[in-house]
PDB file of C-alpha atoms in Angstrom:
ATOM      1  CA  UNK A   2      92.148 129.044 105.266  1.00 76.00           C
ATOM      2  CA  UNK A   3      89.034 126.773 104.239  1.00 81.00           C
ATOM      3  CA  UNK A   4      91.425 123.895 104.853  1.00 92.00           C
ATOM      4  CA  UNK A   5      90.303 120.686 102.498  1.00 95.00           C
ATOM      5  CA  UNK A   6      86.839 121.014 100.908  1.00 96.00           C
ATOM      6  CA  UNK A   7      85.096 118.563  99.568  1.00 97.00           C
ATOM      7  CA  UNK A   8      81.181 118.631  97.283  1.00 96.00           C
ATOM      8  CA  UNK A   9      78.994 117.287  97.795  1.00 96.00           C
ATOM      9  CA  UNK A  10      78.151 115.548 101.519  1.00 95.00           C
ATOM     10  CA  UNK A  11      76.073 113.107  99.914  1.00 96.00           C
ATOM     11  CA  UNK A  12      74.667 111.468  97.047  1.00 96.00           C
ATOM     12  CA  UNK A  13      72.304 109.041  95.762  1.00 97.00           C
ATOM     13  CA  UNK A  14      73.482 107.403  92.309  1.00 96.00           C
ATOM     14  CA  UNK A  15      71.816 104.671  90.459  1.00 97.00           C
ATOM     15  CA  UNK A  16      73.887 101.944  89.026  1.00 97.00           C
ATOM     16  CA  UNK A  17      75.880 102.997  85.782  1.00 97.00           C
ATOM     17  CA  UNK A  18      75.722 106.676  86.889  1.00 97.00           C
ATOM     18  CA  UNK A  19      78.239 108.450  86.884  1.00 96.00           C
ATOM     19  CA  UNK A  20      79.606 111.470  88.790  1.00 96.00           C
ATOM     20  CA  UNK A  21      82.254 113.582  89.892  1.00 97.00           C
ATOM     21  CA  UNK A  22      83.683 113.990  93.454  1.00 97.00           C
ATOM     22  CA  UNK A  23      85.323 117.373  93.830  1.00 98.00           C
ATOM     23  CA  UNK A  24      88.181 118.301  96.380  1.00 98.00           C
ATOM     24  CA  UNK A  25      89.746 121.211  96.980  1.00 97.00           C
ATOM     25  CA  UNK A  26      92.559 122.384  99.419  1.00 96.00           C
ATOM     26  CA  UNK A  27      94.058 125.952  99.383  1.00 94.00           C
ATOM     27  CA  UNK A  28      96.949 125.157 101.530  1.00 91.00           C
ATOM     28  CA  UNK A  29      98.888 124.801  98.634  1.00 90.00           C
ATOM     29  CA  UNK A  30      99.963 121.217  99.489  1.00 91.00           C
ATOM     30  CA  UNK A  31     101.874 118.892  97.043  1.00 90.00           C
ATOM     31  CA  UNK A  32     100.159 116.071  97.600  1.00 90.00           C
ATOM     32  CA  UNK A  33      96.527 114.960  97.717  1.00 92.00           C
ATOM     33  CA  UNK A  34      94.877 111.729  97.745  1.00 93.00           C
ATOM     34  CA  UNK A  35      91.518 110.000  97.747  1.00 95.00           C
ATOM     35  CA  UNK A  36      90.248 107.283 100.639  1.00 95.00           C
ATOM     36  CA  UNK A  37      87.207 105.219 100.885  1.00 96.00           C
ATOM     37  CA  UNK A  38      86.332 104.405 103.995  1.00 94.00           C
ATOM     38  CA  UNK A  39      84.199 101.128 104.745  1.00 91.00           C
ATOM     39  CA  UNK A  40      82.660  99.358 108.306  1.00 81.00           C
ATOM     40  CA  UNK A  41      85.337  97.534 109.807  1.00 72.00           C
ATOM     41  CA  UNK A  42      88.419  97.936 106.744  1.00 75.00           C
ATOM     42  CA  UNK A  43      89.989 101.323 107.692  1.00 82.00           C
ATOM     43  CA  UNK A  44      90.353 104.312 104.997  1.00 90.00           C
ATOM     44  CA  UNK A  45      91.899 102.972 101.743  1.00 91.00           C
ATOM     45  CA  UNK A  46      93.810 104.875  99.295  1.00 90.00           C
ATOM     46  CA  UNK A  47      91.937 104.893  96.061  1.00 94.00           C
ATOM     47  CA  UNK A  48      94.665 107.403  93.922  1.00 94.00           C
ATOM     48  CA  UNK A  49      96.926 109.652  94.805  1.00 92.00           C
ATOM     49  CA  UNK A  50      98.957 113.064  93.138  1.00 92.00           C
ATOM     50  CA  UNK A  51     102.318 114.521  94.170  1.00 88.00           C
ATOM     51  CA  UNK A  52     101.974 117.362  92.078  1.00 90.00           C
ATOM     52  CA  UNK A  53     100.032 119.087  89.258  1.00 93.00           C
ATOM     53  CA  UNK A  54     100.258 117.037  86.324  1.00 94.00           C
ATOM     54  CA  UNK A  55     101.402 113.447  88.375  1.00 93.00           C
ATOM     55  CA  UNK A  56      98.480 111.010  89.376  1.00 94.00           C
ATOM     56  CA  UNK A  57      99.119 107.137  90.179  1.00 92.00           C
ATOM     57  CA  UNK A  58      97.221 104.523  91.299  1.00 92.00           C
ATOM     58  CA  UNK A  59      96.927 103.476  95.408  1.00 89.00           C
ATOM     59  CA  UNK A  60      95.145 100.357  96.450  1.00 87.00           C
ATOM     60  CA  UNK A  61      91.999 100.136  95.187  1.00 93.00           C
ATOM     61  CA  UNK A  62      91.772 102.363  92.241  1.00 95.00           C
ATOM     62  CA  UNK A  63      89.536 100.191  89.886  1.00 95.00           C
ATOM     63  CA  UNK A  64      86.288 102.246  88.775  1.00 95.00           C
ATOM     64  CA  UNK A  65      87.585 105.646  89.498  1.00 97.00           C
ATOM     65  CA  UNK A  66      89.452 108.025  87.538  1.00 97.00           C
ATOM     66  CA  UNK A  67      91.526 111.031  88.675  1.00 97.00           C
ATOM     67  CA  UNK A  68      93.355 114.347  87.039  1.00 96.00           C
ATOM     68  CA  UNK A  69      95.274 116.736  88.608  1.00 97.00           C
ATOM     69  CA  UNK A  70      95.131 119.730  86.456  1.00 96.00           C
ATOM     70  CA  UNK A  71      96.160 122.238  89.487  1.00 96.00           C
ATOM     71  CA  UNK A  72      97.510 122.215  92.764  1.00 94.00           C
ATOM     72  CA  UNK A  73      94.633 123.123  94.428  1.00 96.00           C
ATOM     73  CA  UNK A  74      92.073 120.400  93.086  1.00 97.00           C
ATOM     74  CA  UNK A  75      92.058 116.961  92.958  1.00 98.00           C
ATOM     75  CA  UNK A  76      88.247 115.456  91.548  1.00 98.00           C
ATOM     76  CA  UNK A  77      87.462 111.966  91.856  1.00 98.00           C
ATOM     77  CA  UNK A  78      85.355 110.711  88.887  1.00 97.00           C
ATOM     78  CA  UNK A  79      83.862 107.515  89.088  1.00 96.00           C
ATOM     79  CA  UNK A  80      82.630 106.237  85.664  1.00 91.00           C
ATOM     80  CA  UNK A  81      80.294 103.672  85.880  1.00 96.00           C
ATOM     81  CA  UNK A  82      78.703 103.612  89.571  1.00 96.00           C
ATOM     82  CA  UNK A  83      78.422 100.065  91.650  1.00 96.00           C
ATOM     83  CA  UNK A  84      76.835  99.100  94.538  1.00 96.00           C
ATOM     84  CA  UNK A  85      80.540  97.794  95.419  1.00 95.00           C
ATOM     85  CA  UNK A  86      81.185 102.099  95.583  1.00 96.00           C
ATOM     86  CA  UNK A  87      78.416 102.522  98.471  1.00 96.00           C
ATOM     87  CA  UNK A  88      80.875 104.167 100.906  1.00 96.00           C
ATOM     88  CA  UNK A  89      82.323 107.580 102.812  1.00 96.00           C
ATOM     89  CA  UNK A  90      84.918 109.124 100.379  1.00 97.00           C
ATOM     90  CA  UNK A  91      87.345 111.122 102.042  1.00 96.00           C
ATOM     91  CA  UNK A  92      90.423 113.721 100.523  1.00 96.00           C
ATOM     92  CA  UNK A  93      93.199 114.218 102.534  1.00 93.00           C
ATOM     93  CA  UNK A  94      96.484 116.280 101.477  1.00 92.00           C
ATOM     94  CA  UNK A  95      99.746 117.275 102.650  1.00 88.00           C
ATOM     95  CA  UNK A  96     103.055 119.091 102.195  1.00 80.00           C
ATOM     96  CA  UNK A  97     105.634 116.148 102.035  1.00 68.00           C
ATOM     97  CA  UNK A  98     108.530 117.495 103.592  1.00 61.00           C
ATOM     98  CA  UNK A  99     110.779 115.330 104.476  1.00 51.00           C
ATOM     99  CA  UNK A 100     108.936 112.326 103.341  1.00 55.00           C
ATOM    100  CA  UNK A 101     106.274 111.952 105.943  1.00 63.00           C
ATOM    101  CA  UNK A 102     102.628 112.515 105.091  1.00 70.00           C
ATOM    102  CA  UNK A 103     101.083 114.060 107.682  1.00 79.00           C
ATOM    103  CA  UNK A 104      97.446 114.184 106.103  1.00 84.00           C
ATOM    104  CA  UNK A 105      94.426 116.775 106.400  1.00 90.00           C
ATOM    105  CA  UNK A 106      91.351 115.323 105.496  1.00 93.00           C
ATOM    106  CA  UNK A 107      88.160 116.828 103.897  1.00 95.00           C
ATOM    107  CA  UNK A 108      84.663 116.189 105.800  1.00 95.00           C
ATOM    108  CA  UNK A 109      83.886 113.375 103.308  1.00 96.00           C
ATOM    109  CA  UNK A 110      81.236 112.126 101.257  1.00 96.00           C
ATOM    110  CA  UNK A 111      78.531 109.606 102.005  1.00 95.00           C
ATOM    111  CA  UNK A 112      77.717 107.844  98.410  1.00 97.00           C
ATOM    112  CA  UNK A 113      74.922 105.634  97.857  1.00 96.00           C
ATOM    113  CA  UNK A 114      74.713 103.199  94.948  1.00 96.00           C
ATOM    114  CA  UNK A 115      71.645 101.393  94.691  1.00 96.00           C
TER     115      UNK A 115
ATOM    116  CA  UNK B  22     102.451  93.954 100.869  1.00 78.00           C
ATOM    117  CA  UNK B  23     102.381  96.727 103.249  1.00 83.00           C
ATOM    118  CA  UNK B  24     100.465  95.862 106.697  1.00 89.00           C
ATOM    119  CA  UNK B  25      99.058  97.618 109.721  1.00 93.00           C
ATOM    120  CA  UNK B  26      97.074  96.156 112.333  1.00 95.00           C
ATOM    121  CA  UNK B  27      95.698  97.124 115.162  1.00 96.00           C
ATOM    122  CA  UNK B  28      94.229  95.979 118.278  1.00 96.00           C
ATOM    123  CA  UNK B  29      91.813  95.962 120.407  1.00 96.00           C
ATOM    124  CA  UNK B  30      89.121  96.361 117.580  1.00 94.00           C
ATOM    125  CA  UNK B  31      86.871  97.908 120.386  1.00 96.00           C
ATOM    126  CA  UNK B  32      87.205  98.911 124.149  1.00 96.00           C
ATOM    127  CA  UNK B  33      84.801 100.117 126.720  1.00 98.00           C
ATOM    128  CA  UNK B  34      85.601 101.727 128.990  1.00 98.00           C
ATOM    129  CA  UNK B  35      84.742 103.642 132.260  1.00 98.00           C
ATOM    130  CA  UNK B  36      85.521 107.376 132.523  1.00 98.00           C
ATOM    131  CA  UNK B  37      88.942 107.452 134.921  1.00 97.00           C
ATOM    132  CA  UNK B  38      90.246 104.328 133.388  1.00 98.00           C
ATOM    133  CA  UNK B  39      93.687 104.622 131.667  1.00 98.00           C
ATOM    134  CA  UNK B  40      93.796 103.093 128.347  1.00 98.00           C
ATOM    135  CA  UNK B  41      96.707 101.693 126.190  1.00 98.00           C
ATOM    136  CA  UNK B  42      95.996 101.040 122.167  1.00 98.00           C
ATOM    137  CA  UNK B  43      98.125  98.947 119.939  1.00 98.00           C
ATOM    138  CA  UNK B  44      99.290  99.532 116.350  1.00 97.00           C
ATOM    139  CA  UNK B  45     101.544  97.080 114.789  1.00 97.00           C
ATOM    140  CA  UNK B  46     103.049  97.192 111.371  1.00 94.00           C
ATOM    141  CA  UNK B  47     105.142  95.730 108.251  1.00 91.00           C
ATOM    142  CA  UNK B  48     105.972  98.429 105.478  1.00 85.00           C
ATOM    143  CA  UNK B  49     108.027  98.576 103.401  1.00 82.00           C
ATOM    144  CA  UNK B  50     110.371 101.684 103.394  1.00 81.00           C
ATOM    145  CA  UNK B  51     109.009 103.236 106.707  1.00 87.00           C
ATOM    146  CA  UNK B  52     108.984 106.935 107.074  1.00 86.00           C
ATOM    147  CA  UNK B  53     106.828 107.583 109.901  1.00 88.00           C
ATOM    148  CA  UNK B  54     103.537 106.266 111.729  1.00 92.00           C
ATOM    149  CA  UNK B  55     100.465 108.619 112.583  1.00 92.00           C
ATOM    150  CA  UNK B  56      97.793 108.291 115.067  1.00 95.00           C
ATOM    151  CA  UNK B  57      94.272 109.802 114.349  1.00 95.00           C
ATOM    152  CA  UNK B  58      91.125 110.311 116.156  1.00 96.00           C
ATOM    153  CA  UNK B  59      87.794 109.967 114.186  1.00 94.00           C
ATOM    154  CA  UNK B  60      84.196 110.968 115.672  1.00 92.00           C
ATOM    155  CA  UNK B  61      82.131 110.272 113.139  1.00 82.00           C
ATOM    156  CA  UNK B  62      83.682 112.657 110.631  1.00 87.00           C
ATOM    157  CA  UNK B  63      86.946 113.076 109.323  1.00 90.00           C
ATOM    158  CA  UNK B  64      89.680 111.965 110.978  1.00 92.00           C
ATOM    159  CA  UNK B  65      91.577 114.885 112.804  1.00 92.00           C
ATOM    160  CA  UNK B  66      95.565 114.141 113.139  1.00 90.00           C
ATOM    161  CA  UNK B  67      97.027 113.512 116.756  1.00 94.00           C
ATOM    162  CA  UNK B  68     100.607 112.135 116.719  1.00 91.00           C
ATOM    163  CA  UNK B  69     103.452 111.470 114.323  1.00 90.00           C
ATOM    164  CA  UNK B  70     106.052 109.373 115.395  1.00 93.00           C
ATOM    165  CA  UNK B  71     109.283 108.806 113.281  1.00 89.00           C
ATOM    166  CA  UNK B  72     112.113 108.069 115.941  1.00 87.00           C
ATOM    167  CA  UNK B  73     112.140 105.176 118.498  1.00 89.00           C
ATOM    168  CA  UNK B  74     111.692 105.539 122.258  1.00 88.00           C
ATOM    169  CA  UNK B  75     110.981 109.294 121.868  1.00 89.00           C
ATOM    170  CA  UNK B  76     107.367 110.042 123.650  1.00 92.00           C
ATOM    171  CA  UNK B  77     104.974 112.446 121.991  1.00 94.00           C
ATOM    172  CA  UNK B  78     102.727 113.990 124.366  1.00 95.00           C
ATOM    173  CA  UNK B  79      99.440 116.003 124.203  1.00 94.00           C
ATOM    174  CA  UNK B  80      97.160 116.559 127.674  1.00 96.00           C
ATOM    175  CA  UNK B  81      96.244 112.810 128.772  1.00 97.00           C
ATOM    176  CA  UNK B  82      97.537 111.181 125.301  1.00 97.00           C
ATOM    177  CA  UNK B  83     100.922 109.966 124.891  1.00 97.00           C
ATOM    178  CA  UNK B  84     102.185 107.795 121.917  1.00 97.00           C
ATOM    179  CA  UNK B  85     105.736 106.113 121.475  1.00 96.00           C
ATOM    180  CA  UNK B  86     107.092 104.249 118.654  1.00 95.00           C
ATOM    181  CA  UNK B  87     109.691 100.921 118.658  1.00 95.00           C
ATOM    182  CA  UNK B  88     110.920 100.613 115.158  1.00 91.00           C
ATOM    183  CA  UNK B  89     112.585  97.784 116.023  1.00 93.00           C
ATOM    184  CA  UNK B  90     109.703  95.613 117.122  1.00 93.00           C
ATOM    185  CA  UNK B  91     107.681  97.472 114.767  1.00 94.00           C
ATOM    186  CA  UNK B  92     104.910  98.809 116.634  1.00 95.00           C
ATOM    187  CA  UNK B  93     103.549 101.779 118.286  1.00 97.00           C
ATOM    188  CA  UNK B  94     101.363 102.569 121.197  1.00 97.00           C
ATOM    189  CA  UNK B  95      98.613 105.384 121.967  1.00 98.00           C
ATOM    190  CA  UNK B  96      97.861 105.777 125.665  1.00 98.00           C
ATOM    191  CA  UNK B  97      95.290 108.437 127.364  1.00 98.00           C
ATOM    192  CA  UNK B  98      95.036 108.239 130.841  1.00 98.00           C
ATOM    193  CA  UNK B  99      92.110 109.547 132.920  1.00 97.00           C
ATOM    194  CA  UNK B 100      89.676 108.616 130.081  1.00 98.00           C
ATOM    195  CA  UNK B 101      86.744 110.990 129.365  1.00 97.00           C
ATOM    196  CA  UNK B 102      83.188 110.576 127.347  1.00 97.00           C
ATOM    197  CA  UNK B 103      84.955 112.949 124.879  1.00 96.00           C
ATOM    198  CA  UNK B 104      87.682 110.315 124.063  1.00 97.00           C
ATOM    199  CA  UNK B 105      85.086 107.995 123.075  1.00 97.00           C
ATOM    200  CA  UNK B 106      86.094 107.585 118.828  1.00 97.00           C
ATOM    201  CA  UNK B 107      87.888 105.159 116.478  1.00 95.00           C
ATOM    202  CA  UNK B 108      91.658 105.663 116.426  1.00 97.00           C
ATOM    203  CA  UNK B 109      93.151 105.473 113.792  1.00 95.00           C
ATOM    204  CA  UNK B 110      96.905 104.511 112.854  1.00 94.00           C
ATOM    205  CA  UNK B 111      98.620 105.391 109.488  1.00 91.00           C
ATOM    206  CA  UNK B 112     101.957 104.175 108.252  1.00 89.00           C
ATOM    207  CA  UNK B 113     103.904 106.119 105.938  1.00 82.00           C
ATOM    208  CA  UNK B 114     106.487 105.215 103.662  1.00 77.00           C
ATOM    209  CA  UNK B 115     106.551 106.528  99.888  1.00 73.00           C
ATOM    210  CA  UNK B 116     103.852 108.610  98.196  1.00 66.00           C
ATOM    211  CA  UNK B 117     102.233 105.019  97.669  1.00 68.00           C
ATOM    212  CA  UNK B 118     102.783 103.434 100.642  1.00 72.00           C
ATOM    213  CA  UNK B 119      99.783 105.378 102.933  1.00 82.00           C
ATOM    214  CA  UNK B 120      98.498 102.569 104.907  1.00 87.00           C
ATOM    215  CA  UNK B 121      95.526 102.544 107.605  1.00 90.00           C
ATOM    216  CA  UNK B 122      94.851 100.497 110.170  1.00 92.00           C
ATOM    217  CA  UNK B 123      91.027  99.672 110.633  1.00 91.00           C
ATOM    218  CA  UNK B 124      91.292 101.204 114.120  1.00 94.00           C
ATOM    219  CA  UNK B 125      90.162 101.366 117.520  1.00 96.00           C
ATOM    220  CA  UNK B 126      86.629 101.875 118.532  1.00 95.00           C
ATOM    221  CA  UNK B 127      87.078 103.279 121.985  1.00 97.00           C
ATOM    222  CA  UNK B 128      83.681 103.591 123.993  1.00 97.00           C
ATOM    223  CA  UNK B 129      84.002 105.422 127.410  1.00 98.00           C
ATOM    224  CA  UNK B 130      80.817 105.246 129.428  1.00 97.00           C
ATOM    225  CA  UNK B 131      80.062 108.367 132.389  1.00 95.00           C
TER     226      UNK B 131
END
């Protein structure tokens, strides 16, 4: 198993770009999710799925878009790139269970939005 | 809203030293609290704790949870170079309700 997958490790955008973070997992896991991770604030949960189809919002979902059109992928599109973006971008997923999310993360993505 | 703190923010350390980390926590609907470890890549999972006073061990880590105080605690004794990381803690409640901590940086020095 490749695990959680995540393209590409970095990127430069310009402000008002925009671009498409892709994730992929092929542990057939429910539920997937998107984090940005900034100095000193933890990983925040940006959107999440709990199935094909189902996509809600988590903490800080303004500027980015998400669709779930299978269970394996889970792309993050942000539509009009900020400086306010410039961060590590990590997917995670997990099989629910019994209600705890034990999450695997991707190796993440370094943006840069100058 | 859902909070999760945790403290130190940063340690150091001398290899041999036992160490004791601190997560704290309000959430709504609680499910479960998870400790990861985080060397400058994704984090990689450790613990997850969803019962009181029930230890989880692995090697020199050890993590327990209180749900009624509402806190847990991540210990490694005999500290090594190799522990040096952020720890993170994760409390889990509802699909929604993923919340991090902003971690640990734990610095062990030879």
């Amino acid at each position: 198993n490749a695990g959680v997958t995540q393209t590409p490790k970095f990127q430069v955008l310009k402000t008002g770009q925009s671009m498409t973070l892709q994730c992929a997992q092929d542990m057939n896991h429910e539920y997937m999710s998107w984090y940005r991770q900034d100095p000193g604030m933890g990983l925040r949960l940006i959107h999440y799925s709990v199935g094909a189809g189902i996509t809600d919002q988590g903490e800080v979902p303004n500027g980015y878009n998400v669709s779930r059109s299978t269970t394996e992928d889970f792309p993050l599109r942000l539509l009009s790139a900020a400086p306010s973006q410039t961060s590590v971008y990590f997917c995670a997923s997990s099989r629910p269970g019994t209600g705890t999310y034990e999450q695997y993360f991707g190796p993440g993505t370094r943006l840069t939005v100058t | 809203e859902d909070k999760v703190v945790q403290s130190p923010l940063s340690l150091v350390v001398h290899e041999g030293d036992t160490v004791t980390l601190n997560c704290s926590y309000e959430v709504t609907n609680f499910r479960s609290l998870l400790w990861y470890k985080q060397e400058k890549k994704a984090p990689t999972f450790l613990f997850m704790l969803t019962s009181s006073g029930i230890e989880k061990k692995s090697g020199r880590l050890s993590s327990i949870l209180d749900k009624k105080e509402l806190f847990s605690i991540l210990n490694i004794t005999a500290t090594q170079t190799g522990d040096s990381a952020v720890y993170l803690c994760l409390s889990s409640g509802s699909a929604r309700q993923l919340t991090f901590g902003s971690g640990t940086q734990l610095t062990v020095l030879p």
